[in-house]
XYZ file of C-alpha atoms in Angstrom:
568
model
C 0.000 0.000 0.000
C 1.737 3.343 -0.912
C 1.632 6.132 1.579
C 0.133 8.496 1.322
C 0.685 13.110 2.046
C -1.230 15.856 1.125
C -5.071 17.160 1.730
C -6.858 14.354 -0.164
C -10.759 13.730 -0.326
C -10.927 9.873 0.800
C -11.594 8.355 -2.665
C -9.043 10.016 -4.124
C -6.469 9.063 -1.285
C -8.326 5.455 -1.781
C -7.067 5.377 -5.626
C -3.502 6.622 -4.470
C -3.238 3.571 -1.553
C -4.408 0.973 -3.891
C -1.777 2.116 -6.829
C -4.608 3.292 -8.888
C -3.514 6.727 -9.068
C 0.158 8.548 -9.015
C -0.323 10.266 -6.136
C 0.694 13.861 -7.886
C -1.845 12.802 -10.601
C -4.383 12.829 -7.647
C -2.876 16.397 -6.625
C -3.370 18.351 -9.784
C -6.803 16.484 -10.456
C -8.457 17.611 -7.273
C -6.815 21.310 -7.541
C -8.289 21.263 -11.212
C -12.019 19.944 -10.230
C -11.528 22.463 -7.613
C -10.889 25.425 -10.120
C -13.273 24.406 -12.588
C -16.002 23.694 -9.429
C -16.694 20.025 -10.284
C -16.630 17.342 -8.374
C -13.100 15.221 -8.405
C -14.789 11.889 -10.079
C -15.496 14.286 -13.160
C -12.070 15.944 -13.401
C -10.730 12.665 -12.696
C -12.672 10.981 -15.756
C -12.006 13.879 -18.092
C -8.534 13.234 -17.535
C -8.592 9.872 -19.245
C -6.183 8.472 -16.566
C -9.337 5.885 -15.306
C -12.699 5.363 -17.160
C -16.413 6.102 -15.107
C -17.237 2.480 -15.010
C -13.605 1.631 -13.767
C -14.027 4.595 -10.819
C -17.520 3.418 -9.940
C -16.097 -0.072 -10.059
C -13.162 0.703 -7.814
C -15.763 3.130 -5.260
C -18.246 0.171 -4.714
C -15.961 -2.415 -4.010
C -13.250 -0.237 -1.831
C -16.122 1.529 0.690
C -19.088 -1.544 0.176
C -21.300 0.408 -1.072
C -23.976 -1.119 -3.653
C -22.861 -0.723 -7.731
C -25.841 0.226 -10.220
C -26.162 0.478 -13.926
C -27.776 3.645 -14.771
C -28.592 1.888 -18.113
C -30.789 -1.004 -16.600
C -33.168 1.603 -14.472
C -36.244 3.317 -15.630
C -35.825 6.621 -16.038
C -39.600 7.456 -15.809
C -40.039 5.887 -12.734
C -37.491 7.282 -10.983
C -38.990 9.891 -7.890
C -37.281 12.923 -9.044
C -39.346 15.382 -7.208
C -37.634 13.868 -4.018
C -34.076 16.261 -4.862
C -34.317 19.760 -5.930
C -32.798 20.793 -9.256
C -30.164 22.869 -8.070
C -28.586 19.770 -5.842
C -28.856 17.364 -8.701
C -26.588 20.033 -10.616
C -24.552 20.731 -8.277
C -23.326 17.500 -6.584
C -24.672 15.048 -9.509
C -26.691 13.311 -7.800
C -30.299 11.520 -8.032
C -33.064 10.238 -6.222
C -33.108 6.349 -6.890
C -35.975 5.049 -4.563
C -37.388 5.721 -1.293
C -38.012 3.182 1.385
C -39.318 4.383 4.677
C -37.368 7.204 5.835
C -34.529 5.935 4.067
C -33.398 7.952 0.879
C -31.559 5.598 -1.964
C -29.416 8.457 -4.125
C -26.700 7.540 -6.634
C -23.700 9.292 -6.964
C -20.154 8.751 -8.560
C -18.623 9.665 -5.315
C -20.263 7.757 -2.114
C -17.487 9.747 -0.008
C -18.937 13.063 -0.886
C -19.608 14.118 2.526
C -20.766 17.810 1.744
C -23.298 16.177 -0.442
C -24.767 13.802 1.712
C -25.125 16.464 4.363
C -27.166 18.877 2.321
C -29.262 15.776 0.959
C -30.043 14.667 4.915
C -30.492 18.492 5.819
C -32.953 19.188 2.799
C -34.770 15.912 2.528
C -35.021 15.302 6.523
C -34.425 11.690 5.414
C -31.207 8.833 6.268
C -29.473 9.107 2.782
C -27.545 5.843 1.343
C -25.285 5.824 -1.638
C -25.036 4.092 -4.414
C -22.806 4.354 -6.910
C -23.320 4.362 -10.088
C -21.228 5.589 -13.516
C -20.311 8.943 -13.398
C -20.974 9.543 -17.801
C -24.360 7.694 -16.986
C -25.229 10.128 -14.717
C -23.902 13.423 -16.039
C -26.256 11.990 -19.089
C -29.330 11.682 -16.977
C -28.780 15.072 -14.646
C -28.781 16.701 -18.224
C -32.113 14.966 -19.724
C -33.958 15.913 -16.429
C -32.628 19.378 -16.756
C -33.407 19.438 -20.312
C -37.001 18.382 -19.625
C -37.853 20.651 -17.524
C -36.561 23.438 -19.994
C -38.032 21.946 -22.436
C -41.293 21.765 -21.164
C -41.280 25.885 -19.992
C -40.326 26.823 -23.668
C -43.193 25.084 -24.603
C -45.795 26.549 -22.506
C -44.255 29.979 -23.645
C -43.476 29.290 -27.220
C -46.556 31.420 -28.665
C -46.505 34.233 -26.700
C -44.587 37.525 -27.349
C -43.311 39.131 -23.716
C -40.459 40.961 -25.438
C -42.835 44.288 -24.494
C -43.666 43.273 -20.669
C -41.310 44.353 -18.635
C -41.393 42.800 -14.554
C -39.616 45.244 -11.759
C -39.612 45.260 -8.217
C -37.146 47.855 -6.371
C -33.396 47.746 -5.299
C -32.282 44.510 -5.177
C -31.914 42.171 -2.259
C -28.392 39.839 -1.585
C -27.334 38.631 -4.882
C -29.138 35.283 -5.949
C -26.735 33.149 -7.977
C -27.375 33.715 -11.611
C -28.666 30.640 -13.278
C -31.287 31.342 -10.524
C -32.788 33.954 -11.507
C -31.673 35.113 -14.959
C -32.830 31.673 -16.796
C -34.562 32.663 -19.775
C -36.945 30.058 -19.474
C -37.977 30.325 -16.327
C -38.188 34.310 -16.394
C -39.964 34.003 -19.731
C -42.626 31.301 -17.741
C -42.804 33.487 -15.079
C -44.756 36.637 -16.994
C -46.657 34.599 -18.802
C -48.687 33.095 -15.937
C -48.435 36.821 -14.503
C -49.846 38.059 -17.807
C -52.058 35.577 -18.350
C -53.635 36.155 -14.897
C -54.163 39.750 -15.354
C -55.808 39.041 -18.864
C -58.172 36.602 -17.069
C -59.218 38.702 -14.450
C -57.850 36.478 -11.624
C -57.606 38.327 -8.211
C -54.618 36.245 -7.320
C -51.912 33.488 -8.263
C -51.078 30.350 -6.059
C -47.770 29.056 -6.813
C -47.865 25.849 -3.901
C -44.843 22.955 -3.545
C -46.071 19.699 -2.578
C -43.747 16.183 -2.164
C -44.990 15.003 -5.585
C -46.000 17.824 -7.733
C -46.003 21.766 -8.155
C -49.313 23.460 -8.646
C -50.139 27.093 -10.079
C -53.346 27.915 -9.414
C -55.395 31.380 -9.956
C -58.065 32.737 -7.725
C -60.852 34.299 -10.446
C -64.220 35.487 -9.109
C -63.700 34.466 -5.550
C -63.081 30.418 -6.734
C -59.225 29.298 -7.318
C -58.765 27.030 -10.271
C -55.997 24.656 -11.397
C -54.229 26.499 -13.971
C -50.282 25.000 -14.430
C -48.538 21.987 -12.738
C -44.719 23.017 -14.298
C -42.029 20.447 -13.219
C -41.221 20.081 -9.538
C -37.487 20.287 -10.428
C -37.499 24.095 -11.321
C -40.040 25.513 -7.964
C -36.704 26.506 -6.792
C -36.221 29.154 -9.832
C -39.018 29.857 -10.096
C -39.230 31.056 -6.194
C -35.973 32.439 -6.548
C -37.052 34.873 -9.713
C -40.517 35.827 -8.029
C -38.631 37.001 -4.764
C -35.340 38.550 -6.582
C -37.764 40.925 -8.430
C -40.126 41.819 -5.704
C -37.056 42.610 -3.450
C -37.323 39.852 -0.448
C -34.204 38.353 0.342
C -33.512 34.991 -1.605
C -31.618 33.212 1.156
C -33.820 33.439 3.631
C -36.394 30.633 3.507
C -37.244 29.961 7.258
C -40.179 32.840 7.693
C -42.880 34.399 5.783
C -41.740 37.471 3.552
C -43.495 40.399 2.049
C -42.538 42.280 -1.470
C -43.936 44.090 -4.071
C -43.186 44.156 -7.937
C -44.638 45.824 -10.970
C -45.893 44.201 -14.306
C -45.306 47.318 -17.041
C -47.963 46.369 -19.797
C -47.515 49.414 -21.835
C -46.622 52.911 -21.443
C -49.960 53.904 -20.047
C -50.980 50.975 -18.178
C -48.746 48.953 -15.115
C -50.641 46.204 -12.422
C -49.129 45.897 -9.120
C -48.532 42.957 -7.674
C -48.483 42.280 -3.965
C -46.092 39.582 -2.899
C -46.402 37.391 0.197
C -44.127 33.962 0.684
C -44.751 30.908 3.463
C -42.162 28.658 4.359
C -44.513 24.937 4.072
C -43.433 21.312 4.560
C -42.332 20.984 0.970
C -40.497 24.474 0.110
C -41.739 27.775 -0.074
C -46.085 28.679 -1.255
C -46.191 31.969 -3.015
C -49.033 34.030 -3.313
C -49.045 37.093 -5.778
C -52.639 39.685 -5.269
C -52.893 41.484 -8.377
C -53.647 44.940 -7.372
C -54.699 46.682 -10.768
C -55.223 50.693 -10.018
C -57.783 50.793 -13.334
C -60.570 49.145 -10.488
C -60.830 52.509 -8.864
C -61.739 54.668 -11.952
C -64.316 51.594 -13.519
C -66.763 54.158 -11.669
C -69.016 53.643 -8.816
C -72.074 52.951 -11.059
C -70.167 49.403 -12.034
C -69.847 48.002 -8.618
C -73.523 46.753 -8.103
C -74.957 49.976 -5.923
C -78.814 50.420 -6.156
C -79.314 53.886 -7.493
C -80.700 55.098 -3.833
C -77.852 53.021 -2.391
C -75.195 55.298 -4.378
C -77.133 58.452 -4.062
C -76.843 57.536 -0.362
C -72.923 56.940 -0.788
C -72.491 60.095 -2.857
C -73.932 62.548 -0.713
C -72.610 61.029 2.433
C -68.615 61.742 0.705
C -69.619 64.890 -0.639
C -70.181 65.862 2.792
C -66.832 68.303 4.266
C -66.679 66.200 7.044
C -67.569 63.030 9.510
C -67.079 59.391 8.848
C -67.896 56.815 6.257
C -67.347 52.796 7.297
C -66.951 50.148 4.825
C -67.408 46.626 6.773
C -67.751 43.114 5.335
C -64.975 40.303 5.247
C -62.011 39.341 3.692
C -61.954 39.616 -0.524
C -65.813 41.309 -0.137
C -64.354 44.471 -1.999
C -64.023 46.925 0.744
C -60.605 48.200 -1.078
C -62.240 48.949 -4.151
C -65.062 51.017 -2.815
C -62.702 52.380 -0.717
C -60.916 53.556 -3.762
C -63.733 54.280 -6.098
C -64.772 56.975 -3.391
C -61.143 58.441 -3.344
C -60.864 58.795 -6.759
C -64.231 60.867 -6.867
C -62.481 62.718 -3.823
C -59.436 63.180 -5.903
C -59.390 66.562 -7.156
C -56.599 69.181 -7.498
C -57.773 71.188 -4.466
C -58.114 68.422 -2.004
C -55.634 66.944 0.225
C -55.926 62.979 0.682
C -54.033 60.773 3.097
C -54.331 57.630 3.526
C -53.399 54.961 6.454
C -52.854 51.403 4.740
C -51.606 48.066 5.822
C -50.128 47.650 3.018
C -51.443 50.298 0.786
C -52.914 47.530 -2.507
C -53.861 50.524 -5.151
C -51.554 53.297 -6.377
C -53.640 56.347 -6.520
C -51.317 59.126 -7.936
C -52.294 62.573 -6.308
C -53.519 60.547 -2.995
C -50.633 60.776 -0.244
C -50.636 56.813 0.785
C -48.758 55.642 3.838
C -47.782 52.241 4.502
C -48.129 51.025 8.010
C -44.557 49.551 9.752
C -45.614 48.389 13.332
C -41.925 47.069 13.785
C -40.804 50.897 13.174
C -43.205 52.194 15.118
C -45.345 53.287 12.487
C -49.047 52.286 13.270
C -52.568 53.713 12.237
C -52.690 56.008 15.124
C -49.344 57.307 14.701
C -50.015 58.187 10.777
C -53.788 59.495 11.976
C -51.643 61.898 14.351
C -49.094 62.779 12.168
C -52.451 63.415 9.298
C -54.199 65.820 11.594
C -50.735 68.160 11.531
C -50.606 67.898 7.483
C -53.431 69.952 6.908
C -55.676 67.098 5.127
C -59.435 67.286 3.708
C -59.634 63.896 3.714
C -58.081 60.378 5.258
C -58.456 57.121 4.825
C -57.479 54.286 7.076
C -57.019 50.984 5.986
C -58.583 49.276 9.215
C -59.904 50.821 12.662
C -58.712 47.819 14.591
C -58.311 49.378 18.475
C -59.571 52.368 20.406
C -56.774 54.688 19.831
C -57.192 54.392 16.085
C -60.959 54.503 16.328
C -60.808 57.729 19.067
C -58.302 59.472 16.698
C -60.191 59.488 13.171
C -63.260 60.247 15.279
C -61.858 63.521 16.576
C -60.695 64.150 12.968
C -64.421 63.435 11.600
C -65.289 65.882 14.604
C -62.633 68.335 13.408
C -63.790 69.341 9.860
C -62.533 66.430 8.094
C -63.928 63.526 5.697
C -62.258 60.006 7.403
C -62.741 56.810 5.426
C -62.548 53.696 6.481
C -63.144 50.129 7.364
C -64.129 47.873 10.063
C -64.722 43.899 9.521
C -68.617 43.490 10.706
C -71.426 41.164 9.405
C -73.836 43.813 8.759
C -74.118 47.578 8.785
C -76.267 47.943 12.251
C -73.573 46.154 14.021
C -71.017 48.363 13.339
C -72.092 50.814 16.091
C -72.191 48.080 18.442
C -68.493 47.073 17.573
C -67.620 50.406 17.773
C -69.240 51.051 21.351
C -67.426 47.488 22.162
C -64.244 49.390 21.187
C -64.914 52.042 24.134
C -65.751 54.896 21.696
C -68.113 56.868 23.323
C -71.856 56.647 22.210
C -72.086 60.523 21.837
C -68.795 60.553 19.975
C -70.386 57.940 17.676
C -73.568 59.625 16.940
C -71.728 62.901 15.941
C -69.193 61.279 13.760
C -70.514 58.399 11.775
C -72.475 59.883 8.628
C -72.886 56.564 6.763
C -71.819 53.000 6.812
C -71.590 50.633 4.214
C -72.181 46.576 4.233
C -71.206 44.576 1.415
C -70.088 41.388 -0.297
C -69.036 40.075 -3.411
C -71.120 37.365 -5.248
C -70.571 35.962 -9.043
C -72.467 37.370 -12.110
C -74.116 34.666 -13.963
C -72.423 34.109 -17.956
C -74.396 34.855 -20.809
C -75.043 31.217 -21.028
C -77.203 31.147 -18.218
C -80.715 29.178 -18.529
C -83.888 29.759 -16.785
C -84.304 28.123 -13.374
C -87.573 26.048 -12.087
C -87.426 27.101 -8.420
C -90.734 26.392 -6.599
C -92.433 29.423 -4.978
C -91.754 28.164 -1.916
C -88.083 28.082 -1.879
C -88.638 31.315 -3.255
C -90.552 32.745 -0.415
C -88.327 31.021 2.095
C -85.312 32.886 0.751
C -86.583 35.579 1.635
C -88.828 36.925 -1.063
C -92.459 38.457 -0.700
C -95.465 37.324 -1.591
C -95.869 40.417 -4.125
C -92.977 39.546 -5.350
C -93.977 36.384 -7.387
C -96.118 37.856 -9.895
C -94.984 35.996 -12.922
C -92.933 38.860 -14.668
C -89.906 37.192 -13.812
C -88.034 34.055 -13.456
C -84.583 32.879 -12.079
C -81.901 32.106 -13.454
C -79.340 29.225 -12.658
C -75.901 28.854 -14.129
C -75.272 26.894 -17.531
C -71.373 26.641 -18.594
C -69.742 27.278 -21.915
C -66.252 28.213 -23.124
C -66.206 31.794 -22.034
C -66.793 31.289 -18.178
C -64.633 27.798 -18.047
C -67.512 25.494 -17.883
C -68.174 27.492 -14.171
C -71.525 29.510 -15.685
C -70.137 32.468 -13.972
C -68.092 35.280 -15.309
C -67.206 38.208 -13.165
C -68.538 39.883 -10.077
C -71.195 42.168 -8.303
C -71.194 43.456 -5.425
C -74.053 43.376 -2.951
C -74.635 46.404 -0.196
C -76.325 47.691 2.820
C -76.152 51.372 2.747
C -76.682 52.576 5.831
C -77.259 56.677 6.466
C -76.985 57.491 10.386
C -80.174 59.426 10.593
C -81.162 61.422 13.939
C -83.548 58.726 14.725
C -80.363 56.109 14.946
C -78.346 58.687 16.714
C -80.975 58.735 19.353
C -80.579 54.735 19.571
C -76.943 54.845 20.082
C -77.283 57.637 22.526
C -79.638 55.368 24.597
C -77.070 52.428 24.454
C -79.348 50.640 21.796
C -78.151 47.443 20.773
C -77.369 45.914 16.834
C -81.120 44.562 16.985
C -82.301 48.397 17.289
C -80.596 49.930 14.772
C -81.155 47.077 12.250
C -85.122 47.629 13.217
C -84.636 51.714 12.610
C -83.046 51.312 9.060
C -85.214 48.751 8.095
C -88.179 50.860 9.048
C -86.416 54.139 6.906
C -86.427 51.501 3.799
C -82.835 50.290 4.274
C -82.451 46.900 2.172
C -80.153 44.605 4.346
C -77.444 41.844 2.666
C -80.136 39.273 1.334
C -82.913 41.919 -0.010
C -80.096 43.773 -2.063
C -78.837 40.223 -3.177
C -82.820 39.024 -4.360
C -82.833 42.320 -6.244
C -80.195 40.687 -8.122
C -81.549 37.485 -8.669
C -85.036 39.223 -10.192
C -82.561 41.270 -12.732
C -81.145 37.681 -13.540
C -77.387 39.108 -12.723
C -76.998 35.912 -10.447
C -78.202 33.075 -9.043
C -80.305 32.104 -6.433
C -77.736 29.960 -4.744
C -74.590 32.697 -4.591
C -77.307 35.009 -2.789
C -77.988 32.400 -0.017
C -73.958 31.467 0.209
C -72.973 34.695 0.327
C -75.772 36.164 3.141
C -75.990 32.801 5.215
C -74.687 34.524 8.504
């Protein structure tokens, strides 16, 4: 056995004990792999001084590990979506089989320590080697690459993106550059942005699991299966989404926030909220398209009754007091919100707004985006308004009694607040408020209108006439008067326009709610939600299911949405 001296990795000082290799042969191999950043099996190969098959020969037999030929194994059936791309690359290796919690990889060098750490580390699984050729497998790490390239240049072969143009802001630590700056993955990438935008969809899912990768897009308030690209590139693809939206690539342990930009054309650019999770099988990002053209579509397109928006109108035009959006998650409250600023929006009026974080870029509104680590919360930007000279503020949410005793006192003070509060219904929005500690005389002088309101799905033009007995009818809610014969409902039918759903788009549904002295006196008296719903009622106020019937008897939507979306 020769002896051995110098920094050797333990097959290579294997080769030079067993007179395989001239021990300064085994020198300026390693420092070349090293240079070149392969691994020494490679160099050692491309150096003609021993063949792959006689190295994975000489591996198996010297450290008992198990010998496989690549060519004998299935390449279909092998569980690639165990290993991510960038390992396979890197340290040439691939998932053979799983058994258990027992991870079968081959490899041209079982003594590649670094490897089998990451493998352990990323997989949380007891890695074994076996060796296999090292050409074999350079062969096969290729095709699988290849594939997946292949298969994004495909789904982006007829589509033109040399116009669209993705930013985010200044750029976070430096990803490395195949991954972020591969063409096909950046060219996949804004087309299943674009295509989202053209479809309408409210947001994109892009969600790791242990077998597959899913893309899925949220349109009208339902998320459907849209792209399953291959598992082997989720890595580049999360890499290129959080490089451009400024969130820092290495850090894959908690949930991020970013923002980027899709530029569409010189007059037209969607936002794009970013938000990533850190889940069992790598990291789930979400992406909420936030398209500024929703706040000038007008208020007349968002589903308001004509005395509903005569109700709305009046109650912004006024110079000051307080206007309350409530409703739930995705029910729309931003838009309104929006819609009413950008009829505010006028050269001589100064806006400020109090967002968490701010979703639409209104140019000519001052928008503030809250930072609760830095200190910066709603009150503290309501305070900071008051000295700024504003006509008008919006907050984003009224979420504790400082906030909600602050944009009070500036309702109180000569100025129009706007904002929202998350409430089932319009009546018992007082009552959260008087849960809050705001006094009930503060309330009654402040609040000028409130606003319910959801978001239900407009019925395609396919839709077909629906045989609903009058009794269903009638328990839904409508009246007696009501079933006169000179209209009928409509249920959805499906066709290639609305995906088979029977649904395209949305509408919203409201309960507009003006404070009127009467209700003031309630409030005063330490009335209760019950009260108040029985005043506005009684002063012709239509609540969440009598605004959504009026719907149904246009034939905008279905029985069915109405009752899902008003079930409290």
């Amino acid at each position: 056995m020769v002896a051995v001296a110098g920094n050797f990795s333990p097959l290579a000082r294997a080769l030079v004990q067993q007179g395989r290799l001239a021990q300064p042969d085994a020198l300026a191999i390693q420092a070349e792999a090293a240079r070149a950043g392969v691994g020494f099996v490679q160099q050692l190969v491309s150096s003609s001084k021993l063949s792959s098959r006689e190295v994975a020969q000489f591996a198996a037999q010297a450290f008992g590990y198990p010998l496989l030929d690549l060519g004998a194994v299935d390449v279909e059936q092998l569980p690639v979506n165990l290993i991510d791309a960038k390992t396979i690359a890197s340290h040439r290796v691939i998932a053979l089989a799983k058994r258990g919690n027992r991870l079968f990889v081959g490899m041209s060098d079982p003594t590649n320590e670094a490897a089998m750490q990451e493998l352990k580390f990323a997989t949380g699984m007891v890695t074994e080697p076996v060796v296999v050729d090292d050409e074999r497998l350079g062969a096969l790490v290729s095709k699988l690459a290849a594939s997946a390239s292949r298969a994004l240049e495909t789904a982006t072969a007829d589509v033109d993106l040399s116009s669209i143009e993705l930013t985010g802001g200044e750029a976070q630590p430096e990803a490395p550059t195949e991954e972020i700056d591969d063409a096909p993955v950046v060219r996949y990438v804004h087309k299943i942005i674009l295509d989202a935008i053209s479809s309408g969809a409210s947001d994109i899912h892009f969600e790791p699991y242990e077998k597959f990768y899913r893309i899925r897009y949220r349109q009208d308030g339902v998320l459907y299966d849209i792209a399953q690209p291959p598992l082997a590139i989720k890595d580049k693809i999360t890499s290129r989404i959080k490089v451009v939206s400024r969130l820092d690539i290495s850090e894959k342990r908690v949930p991020q926030d970013g923002r980027m930009k899709m530029v569409l054309s010189r007059t037209r650019a969607v936002d794009l909220r970013v938000s990533t999770l850190p889940t069992l099988h790598g990291e789930k990002i979400v992406l909420r398209v936030l398209d500024a053209s929703v706040a000038s579509v007008g208020i007349e397109s968002l589903g308001y009754e004509p005395e509903q928006q005569a109700a709305l109108l009046h109650a912004i035009g006024r110079p000051h007091g307080m206007v309350l959006v409530t409703g739930p998650t995705g029910s729309g409250k931003t838009v309104s919100l929006y819609t009413c600023l950008n009829l505010l929006n006028k050269p001589g009026v100064n806006i400020s707004t109090a967002e968490d974080p701010a979703e639409i870029n209104l140019p000519g509104v001052n928008q503030v985006n809250m930072n609760e680590k830095a200190g910066l919360t709603f009150s503290v930007a309501l305070r900071a308004f008051l000295r700024q000279d504003p006509d008008v503020i919006m907050v984003g949410e009224v979420r504790d009694l400082d906030t909600a005793e602050i944009a009070v006192k500036a309702a109180q003070t000569g100025h129009l607040v706007l904002s929202t509060l998350h409430t089932n219904d319009a009546p018992s929005t007082l009552a959260r408020l008087l849960n809050m500690g705001v006094a009930p005389f503060n309330i009654a002088s402040s609040v000028n209108l409130i606003t319910a309101q959801r978001l239900i799905r407009r019925l395609c033009a396919c839709k077909r006439p629906a045989k609903i007995p009058d009794e269903a009818l009638l328990r839904a809610g409508f009246a007696e008067s009501d079933l006169d014969g000179s209209w009928h409902p409509y249920a959805p039918a499906g066709c290639e326009a609305c995906k088979n759903s029977g649904f395209k788009g949305r509408v919203g549904i409201f309960q507009v709610m003006p404070v009127s002295e009467e209700i003031n006196r309630i409030i005063l008296r330490n009335g209760n939600s019950d009260d108040v719903a029985r005043q506005a009622a009684a002063e012709g106020v239509k609540d969440l299911r009598q605004a959504g019937l009026l719907k149904v008897r246009r034939g905008l939507t279905s029985l069915e949405e109405v009752e899902a979306a008003t079930n409290e």
